[in-house]
PDB file of C-alpha atoms in Angstrom:
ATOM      1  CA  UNK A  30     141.830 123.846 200.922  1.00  0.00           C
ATOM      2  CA  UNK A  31     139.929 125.895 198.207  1.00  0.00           C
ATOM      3  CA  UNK A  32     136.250 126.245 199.013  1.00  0.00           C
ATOM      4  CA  UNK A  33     133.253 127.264 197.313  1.00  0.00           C
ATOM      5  CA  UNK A  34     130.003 127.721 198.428  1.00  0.00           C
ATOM      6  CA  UNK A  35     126.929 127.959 196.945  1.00  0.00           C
ATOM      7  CA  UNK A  36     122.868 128.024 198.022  1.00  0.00           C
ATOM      8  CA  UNK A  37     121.685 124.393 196.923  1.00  0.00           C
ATOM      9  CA  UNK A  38     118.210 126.328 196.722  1.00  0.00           C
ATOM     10  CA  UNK A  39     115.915 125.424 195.101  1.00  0.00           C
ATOM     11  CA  UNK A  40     115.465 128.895 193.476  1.00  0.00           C
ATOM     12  CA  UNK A  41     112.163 129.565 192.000  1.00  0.00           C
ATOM     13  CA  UNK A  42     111.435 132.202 189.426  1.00  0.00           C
ATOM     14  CA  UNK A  43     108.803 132.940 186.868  1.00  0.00           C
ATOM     15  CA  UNK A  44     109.145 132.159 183.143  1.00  0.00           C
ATOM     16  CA  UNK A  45     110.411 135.908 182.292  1.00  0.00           C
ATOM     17  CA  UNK A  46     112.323 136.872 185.455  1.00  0.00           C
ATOM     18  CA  UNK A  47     115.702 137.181 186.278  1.00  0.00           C
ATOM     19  CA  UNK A  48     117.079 134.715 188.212  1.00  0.00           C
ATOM     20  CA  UNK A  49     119.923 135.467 189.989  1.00  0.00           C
ATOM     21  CA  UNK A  50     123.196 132.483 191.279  1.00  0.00           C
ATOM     22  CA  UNK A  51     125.483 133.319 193.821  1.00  0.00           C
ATOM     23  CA  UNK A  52     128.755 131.852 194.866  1.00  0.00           C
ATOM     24  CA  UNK A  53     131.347 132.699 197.272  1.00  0.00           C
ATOM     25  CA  UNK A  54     135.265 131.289 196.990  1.00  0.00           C
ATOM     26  CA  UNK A  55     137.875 130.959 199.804  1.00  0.00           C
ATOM     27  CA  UNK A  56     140.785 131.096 197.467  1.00  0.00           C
ATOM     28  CA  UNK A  57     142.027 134.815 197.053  1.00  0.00           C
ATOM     29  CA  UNK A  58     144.505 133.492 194.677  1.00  0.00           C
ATOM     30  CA  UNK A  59     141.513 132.764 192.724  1.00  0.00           C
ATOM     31  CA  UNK A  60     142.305 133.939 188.959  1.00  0.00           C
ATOM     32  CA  UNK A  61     139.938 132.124 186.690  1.00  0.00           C
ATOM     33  CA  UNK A  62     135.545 131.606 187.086  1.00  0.00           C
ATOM     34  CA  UNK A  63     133.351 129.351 185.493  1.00  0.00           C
ATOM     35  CA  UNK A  64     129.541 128.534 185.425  1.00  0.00           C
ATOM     36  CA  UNK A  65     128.668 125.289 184.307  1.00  0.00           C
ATOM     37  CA  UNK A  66     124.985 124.345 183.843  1.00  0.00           C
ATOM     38  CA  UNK A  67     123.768 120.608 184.338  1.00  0.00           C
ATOM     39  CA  UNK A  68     120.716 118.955 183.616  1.00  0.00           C
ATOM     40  CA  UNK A  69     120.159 115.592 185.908  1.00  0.00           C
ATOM     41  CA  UNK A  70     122.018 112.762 185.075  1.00  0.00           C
ATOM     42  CA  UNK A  71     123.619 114.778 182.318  1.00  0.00           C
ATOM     43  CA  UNK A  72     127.034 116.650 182.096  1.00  0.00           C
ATOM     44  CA  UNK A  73     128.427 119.772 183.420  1.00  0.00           C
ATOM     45  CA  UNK A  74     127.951 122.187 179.998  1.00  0.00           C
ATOM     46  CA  UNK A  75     129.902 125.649 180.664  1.00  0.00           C
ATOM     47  CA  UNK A  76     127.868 128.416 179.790  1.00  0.00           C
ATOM     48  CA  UNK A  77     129.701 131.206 181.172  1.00  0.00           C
ATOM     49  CA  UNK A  78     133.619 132.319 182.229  1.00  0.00           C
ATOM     50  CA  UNK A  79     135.362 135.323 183.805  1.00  0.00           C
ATOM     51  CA  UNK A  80     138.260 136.425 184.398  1.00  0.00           C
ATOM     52  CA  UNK A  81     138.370 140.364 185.873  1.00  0.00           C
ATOM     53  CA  UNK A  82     135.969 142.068 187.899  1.00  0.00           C
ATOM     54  CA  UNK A  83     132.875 143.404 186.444  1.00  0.00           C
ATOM     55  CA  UNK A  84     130.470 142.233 184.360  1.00  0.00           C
ATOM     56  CA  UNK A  85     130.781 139.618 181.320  1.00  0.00           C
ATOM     57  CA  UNK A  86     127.176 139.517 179.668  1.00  0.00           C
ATOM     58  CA  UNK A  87     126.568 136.720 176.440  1.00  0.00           C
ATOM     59  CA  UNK A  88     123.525 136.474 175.458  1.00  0.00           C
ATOM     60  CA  UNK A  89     120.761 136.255 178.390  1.00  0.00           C
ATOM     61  CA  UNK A  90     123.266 135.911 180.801  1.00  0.00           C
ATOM     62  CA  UNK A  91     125.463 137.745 182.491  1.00  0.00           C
ATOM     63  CA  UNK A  92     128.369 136.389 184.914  1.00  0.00           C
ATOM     64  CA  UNK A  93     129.725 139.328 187.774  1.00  0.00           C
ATOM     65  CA  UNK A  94     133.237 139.312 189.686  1.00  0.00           C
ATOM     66  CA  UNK A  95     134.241 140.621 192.809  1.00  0.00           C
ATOM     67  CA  UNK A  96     137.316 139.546 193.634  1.00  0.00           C
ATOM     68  CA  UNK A  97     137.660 142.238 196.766  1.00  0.00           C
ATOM     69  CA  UNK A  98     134.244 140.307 198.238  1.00  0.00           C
ATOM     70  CA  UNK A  99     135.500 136.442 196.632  1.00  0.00           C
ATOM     71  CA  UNK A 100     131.868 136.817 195.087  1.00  0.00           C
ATOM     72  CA  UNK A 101     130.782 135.775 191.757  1.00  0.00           C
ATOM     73  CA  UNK A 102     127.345 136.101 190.508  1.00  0.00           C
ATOM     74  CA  UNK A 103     124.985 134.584 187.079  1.00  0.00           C
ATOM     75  CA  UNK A 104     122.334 136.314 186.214  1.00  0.00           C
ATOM     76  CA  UNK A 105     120.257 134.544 183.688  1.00  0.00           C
ATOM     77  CA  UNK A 106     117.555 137.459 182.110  1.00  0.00           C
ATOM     78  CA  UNK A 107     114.113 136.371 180.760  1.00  0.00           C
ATOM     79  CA  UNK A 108     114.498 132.678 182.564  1.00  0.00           C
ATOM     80  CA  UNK A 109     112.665 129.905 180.325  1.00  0.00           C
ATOM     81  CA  UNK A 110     111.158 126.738 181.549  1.00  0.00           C
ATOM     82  CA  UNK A 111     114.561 124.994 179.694  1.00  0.00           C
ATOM     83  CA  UNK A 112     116.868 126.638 182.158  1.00  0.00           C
ATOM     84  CA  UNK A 113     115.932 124.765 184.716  1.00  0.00           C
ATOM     85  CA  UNK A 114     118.749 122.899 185.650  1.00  0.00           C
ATOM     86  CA  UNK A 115     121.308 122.933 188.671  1.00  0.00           C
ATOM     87  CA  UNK A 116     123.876 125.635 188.019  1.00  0.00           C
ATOM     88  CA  UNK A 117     127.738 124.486 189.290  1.00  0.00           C
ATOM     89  CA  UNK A 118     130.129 127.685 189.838  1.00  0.00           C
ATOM     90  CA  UNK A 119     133.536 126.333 189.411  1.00  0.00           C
ATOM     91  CA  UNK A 120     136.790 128.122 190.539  1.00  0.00           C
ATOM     92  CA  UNK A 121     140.786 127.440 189.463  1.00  0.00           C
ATOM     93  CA  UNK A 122     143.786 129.133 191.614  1.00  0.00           C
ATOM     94  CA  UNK A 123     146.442 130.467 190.928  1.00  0.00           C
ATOM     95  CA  UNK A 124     149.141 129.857 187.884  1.00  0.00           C
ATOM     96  CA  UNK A 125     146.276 129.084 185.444  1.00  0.00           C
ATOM     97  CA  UNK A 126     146.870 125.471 185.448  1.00  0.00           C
ATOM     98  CA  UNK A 127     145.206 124.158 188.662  1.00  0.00           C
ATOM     99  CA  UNK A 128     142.220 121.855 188.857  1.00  0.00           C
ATOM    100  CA  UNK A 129     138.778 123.459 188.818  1.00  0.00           C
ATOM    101  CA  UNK A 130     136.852 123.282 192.537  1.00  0.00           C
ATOM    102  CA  UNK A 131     133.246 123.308 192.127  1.00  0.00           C
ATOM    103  CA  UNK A 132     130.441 123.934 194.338  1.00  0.00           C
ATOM    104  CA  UNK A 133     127.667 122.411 195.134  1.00  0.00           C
ATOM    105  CA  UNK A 134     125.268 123.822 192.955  1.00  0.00           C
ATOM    106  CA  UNK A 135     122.044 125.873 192.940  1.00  0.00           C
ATOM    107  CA  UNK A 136     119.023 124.010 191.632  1.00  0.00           C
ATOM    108  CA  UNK A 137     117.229 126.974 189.775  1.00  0.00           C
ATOM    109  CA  UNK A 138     113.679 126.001 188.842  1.00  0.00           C
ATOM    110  CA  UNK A 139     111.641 128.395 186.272  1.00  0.00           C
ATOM    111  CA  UNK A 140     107.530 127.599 186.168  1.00  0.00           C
ATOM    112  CA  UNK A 141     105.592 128.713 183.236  1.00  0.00           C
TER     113      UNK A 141
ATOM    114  CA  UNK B   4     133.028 119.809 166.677  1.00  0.00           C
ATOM    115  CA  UNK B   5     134.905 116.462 168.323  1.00  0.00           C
ATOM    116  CA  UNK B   6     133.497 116.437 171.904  1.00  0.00           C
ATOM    117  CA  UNK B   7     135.436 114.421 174.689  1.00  0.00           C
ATOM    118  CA  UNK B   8     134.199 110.444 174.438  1.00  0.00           C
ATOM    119  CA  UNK B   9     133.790 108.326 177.283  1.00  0.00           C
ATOM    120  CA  UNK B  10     132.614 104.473 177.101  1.00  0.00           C
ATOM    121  CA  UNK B  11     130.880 102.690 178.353  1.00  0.00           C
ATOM    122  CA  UNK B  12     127.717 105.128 179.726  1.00  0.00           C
ATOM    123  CA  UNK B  13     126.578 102.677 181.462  1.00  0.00           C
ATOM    124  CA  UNK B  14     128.038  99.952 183.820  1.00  0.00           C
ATOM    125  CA  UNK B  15     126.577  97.484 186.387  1.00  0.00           C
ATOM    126  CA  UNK B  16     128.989  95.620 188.450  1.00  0.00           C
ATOM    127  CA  UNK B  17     129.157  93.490 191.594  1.00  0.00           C
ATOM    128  CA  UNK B  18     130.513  94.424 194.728  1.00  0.00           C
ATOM    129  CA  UNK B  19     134.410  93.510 194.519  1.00  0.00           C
ATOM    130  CA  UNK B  20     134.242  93.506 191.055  1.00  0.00           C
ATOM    131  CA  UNK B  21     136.934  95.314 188.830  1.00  0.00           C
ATOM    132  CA  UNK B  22     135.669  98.125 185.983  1.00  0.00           C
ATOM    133  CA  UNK B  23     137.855 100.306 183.519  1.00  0.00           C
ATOM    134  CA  UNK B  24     136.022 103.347 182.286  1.00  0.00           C
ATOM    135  CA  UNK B  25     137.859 105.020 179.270  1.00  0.00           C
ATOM    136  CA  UNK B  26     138.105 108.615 178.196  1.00  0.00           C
ATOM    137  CA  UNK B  27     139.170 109.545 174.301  1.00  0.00           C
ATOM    138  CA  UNK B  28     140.123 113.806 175.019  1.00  0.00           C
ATOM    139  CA  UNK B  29     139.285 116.591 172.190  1.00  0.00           C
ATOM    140  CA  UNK B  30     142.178 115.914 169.786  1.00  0.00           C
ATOM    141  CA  UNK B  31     145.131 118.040 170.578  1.00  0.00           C
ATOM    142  CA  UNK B  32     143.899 118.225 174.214  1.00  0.00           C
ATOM    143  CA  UNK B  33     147.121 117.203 176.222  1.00  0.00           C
ATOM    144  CA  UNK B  34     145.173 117.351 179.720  1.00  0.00           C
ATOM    145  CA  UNK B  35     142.408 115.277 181.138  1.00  0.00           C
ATOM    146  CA  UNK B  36     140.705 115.256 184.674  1.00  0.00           C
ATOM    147  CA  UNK B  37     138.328 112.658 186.655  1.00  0.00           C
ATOM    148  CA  UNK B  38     135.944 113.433 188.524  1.00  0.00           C
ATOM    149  CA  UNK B  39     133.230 111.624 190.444  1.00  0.00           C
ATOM    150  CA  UNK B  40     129.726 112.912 191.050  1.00  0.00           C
ATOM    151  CA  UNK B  41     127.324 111.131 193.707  1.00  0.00           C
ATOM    152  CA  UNK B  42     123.479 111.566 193.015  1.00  0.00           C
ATOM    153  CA  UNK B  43     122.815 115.576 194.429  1.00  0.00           C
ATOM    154  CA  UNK B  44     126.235 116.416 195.245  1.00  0.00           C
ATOM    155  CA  UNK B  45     129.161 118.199 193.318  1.00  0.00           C
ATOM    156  CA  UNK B  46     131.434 116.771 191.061  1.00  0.00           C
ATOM    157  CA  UNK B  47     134.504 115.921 193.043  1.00  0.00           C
ATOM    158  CA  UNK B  48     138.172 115.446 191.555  1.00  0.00           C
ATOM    159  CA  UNK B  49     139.950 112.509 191.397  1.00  0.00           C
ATOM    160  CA  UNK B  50     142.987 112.392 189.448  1.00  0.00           C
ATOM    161  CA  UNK B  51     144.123 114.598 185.959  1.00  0.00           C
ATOM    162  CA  UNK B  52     147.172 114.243 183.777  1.00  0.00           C
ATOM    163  CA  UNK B  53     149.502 115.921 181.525  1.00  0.00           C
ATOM    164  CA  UNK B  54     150.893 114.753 178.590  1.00  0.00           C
ATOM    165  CA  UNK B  55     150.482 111.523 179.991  1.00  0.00           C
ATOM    166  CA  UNK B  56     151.720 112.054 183.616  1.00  0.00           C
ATOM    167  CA  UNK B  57     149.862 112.348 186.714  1.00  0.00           C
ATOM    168  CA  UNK B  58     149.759 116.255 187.154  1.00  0.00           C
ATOM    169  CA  UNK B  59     147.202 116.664 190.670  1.00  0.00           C
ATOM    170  CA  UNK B  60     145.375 114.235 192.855  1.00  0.00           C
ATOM    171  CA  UNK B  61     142.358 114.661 194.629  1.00  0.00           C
ATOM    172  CA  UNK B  62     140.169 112.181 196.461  1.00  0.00           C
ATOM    173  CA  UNK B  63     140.750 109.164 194.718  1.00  0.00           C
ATOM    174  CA  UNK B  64     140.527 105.868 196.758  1.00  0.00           C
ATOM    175  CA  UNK B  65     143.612 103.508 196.964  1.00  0.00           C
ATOM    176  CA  UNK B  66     141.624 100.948 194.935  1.00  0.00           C
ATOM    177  CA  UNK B  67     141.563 103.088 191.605  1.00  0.00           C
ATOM    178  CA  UNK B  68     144.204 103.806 189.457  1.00  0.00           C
ATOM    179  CA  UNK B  69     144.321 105.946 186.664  1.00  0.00           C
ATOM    180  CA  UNK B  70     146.995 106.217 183.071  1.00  0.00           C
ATOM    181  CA  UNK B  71     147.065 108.080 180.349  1.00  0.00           C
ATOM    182  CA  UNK B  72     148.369 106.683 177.006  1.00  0.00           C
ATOM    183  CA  UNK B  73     150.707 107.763 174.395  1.00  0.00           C
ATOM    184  CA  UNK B  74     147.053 108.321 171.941  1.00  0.00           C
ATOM    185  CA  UNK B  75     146.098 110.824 175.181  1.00  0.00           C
ATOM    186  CA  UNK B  76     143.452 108.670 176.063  1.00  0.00           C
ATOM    187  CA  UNK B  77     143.032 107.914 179.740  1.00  0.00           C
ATOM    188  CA  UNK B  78     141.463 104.722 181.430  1.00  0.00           C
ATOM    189  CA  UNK B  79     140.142 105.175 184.978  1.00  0.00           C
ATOM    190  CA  UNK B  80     140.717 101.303 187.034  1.00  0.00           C
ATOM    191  CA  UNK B  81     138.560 100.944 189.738  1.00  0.00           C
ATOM    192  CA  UNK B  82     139.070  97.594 192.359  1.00  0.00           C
ATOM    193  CA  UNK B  83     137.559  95.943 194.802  1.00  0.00           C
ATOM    194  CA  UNK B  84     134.411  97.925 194.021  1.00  0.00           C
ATOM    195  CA  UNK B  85     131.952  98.746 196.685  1.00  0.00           C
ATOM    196  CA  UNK B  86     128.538  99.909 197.013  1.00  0.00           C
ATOM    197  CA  UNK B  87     129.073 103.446 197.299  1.00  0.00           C
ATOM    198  CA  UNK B  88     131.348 103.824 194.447  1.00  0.00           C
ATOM    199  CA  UNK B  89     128.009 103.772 192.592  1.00  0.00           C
ATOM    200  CA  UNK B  90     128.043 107.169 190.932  1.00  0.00           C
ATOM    201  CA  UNK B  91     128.576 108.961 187.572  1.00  0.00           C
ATOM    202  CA  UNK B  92     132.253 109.015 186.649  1.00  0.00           C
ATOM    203  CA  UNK B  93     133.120 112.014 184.262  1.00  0.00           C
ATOM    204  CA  UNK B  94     136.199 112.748 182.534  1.00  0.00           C
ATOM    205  CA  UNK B  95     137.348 116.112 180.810  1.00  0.00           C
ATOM    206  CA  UNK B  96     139.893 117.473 179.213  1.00  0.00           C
ATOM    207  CA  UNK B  97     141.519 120.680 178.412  1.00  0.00           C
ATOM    208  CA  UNK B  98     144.525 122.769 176.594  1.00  0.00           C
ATOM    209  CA  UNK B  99     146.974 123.718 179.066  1.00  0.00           C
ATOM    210  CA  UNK B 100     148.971 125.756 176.664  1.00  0.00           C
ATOM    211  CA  UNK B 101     145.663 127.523 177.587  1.00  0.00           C
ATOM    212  CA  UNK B 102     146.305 127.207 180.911  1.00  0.00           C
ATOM    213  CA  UNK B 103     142.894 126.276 182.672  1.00  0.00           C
ATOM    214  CA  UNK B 104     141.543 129.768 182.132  1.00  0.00           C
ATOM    215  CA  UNK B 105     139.160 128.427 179.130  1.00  0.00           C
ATOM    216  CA  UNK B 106     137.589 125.862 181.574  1.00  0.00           C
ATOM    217  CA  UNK B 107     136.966 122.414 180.965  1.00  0.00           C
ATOM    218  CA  UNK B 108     134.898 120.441 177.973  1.00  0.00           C
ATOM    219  CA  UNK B 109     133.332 117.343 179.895  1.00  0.00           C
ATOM    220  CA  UNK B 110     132.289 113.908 178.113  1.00  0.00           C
ATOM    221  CA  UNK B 111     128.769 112.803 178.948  1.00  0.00           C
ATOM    222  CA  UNK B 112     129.634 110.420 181.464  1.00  0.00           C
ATOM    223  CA  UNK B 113     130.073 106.622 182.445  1.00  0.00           C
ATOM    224  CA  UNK B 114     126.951 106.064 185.369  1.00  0.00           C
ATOM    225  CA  UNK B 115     128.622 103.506 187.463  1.00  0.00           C
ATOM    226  CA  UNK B 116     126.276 101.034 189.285  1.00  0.00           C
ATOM    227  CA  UNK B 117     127.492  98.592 192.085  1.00  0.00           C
ATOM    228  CA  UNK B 118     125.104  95.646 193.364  1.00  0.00           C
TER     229      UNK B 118
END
């Protein structure tokens, strides 16, 4: 069974900083990588995909893959107050087609 | 842009009780998923289709039952309800010409209360 696995935090950080997500996947067959952001009681909104290792960067944030590690990374640069929000990574196997697998999430909290 | 609809957003029912949530995709959108989301934990799958047949199954209880129509809409049944079915319900749907590799668009939600 795919797994991911993220820090449920909370993750403090300045108005300013960067704040830095983490997630770790089980599936090697992993192909596809998503970062969803969702404010309580609201919907998963995807902010960020990636498909290759590296980096993807859009905007203030940047998503990182390494698929040798199953590690994918969000870093969100000069973090505002309104990015506070619980951060979902979300992984699909193989073939393209299969369902998304989400983690837990990472509650990432930014104080003025 | 057309964003994926799903009615009602809110619904209180008893315990035992019966409730149909519906889910109108983003037009031309042959795939839609289901997934439930407990307050503080992770949206879990329940059931997706394409082009109007089941396509994967996740953790969805005997008591619901899922379709999706000829329109590509997709109601979500839910029976026999019990307390801990309380939860948000969302629905999403995708391209899958595009495979999955886009992601998903989600709808805002039906928030699912049993008393």
């Amino acid at each position: 069974q795919k797994e991911v696995e993220q820090n449920s935090g909370p993750l403090s950080v300045p108005e300013g900083a960067i704040a830095s997500l983490n997630c770790t996947y089980s599936d090697r067959g992993s192909q596809s990588f998503f970062w969803y952001r969702q404010y309580s009681g609201k919907s998963p909104e995807l902010i960020m995909s990636i498909y290759s290792n590296g980096d993807k960067e859009d905007g203030r944030f940047t998503a990182q893959l390494n698929k040798a590690s199953q590690y994918v990374s969000l870093l969100i640069r000069d973090s505002q107050p309104s990015d506070s929000a619980t951060y979902l990574c979300a992984v699909n196997g193989p073939g393209g087609y299969s369902t998304l697998t989400f983690g837990k999430g990472t509650m990432l909290l930014v104080s003025p | 842009a057309a964003g994926v609809i799903q009615s009602p957003r809110h619904l209180i029912k008893e315990k035992r009780e019966t409730a149909t949530l519906k889910c109108y995709p983003i037009p031309r959108h042959d795939t839609v998923y289901w997934y439930q989301q407990g307050p503080g934990q992770d949206p879990q799958f329940l059931i997706s289709f394409y082009e109007k047949m089941q396509s994967d199954k996740g953790s969805i209880p005997d008591r619901f039952s899922a379709q999706q129509f000829s329109d590509y809409h997709s109601e979500l049944n839910m029976s026999s309800l019990e307390l801990g079915d309380s939860a948000l319900y969302f629905c999403a749907s995708s391209l899958r010409d595009r495979g999955t590799s886009y992601g998903y668009t989600f709808g805002s939600g039906t928030r699912l209360t049993v008393v």
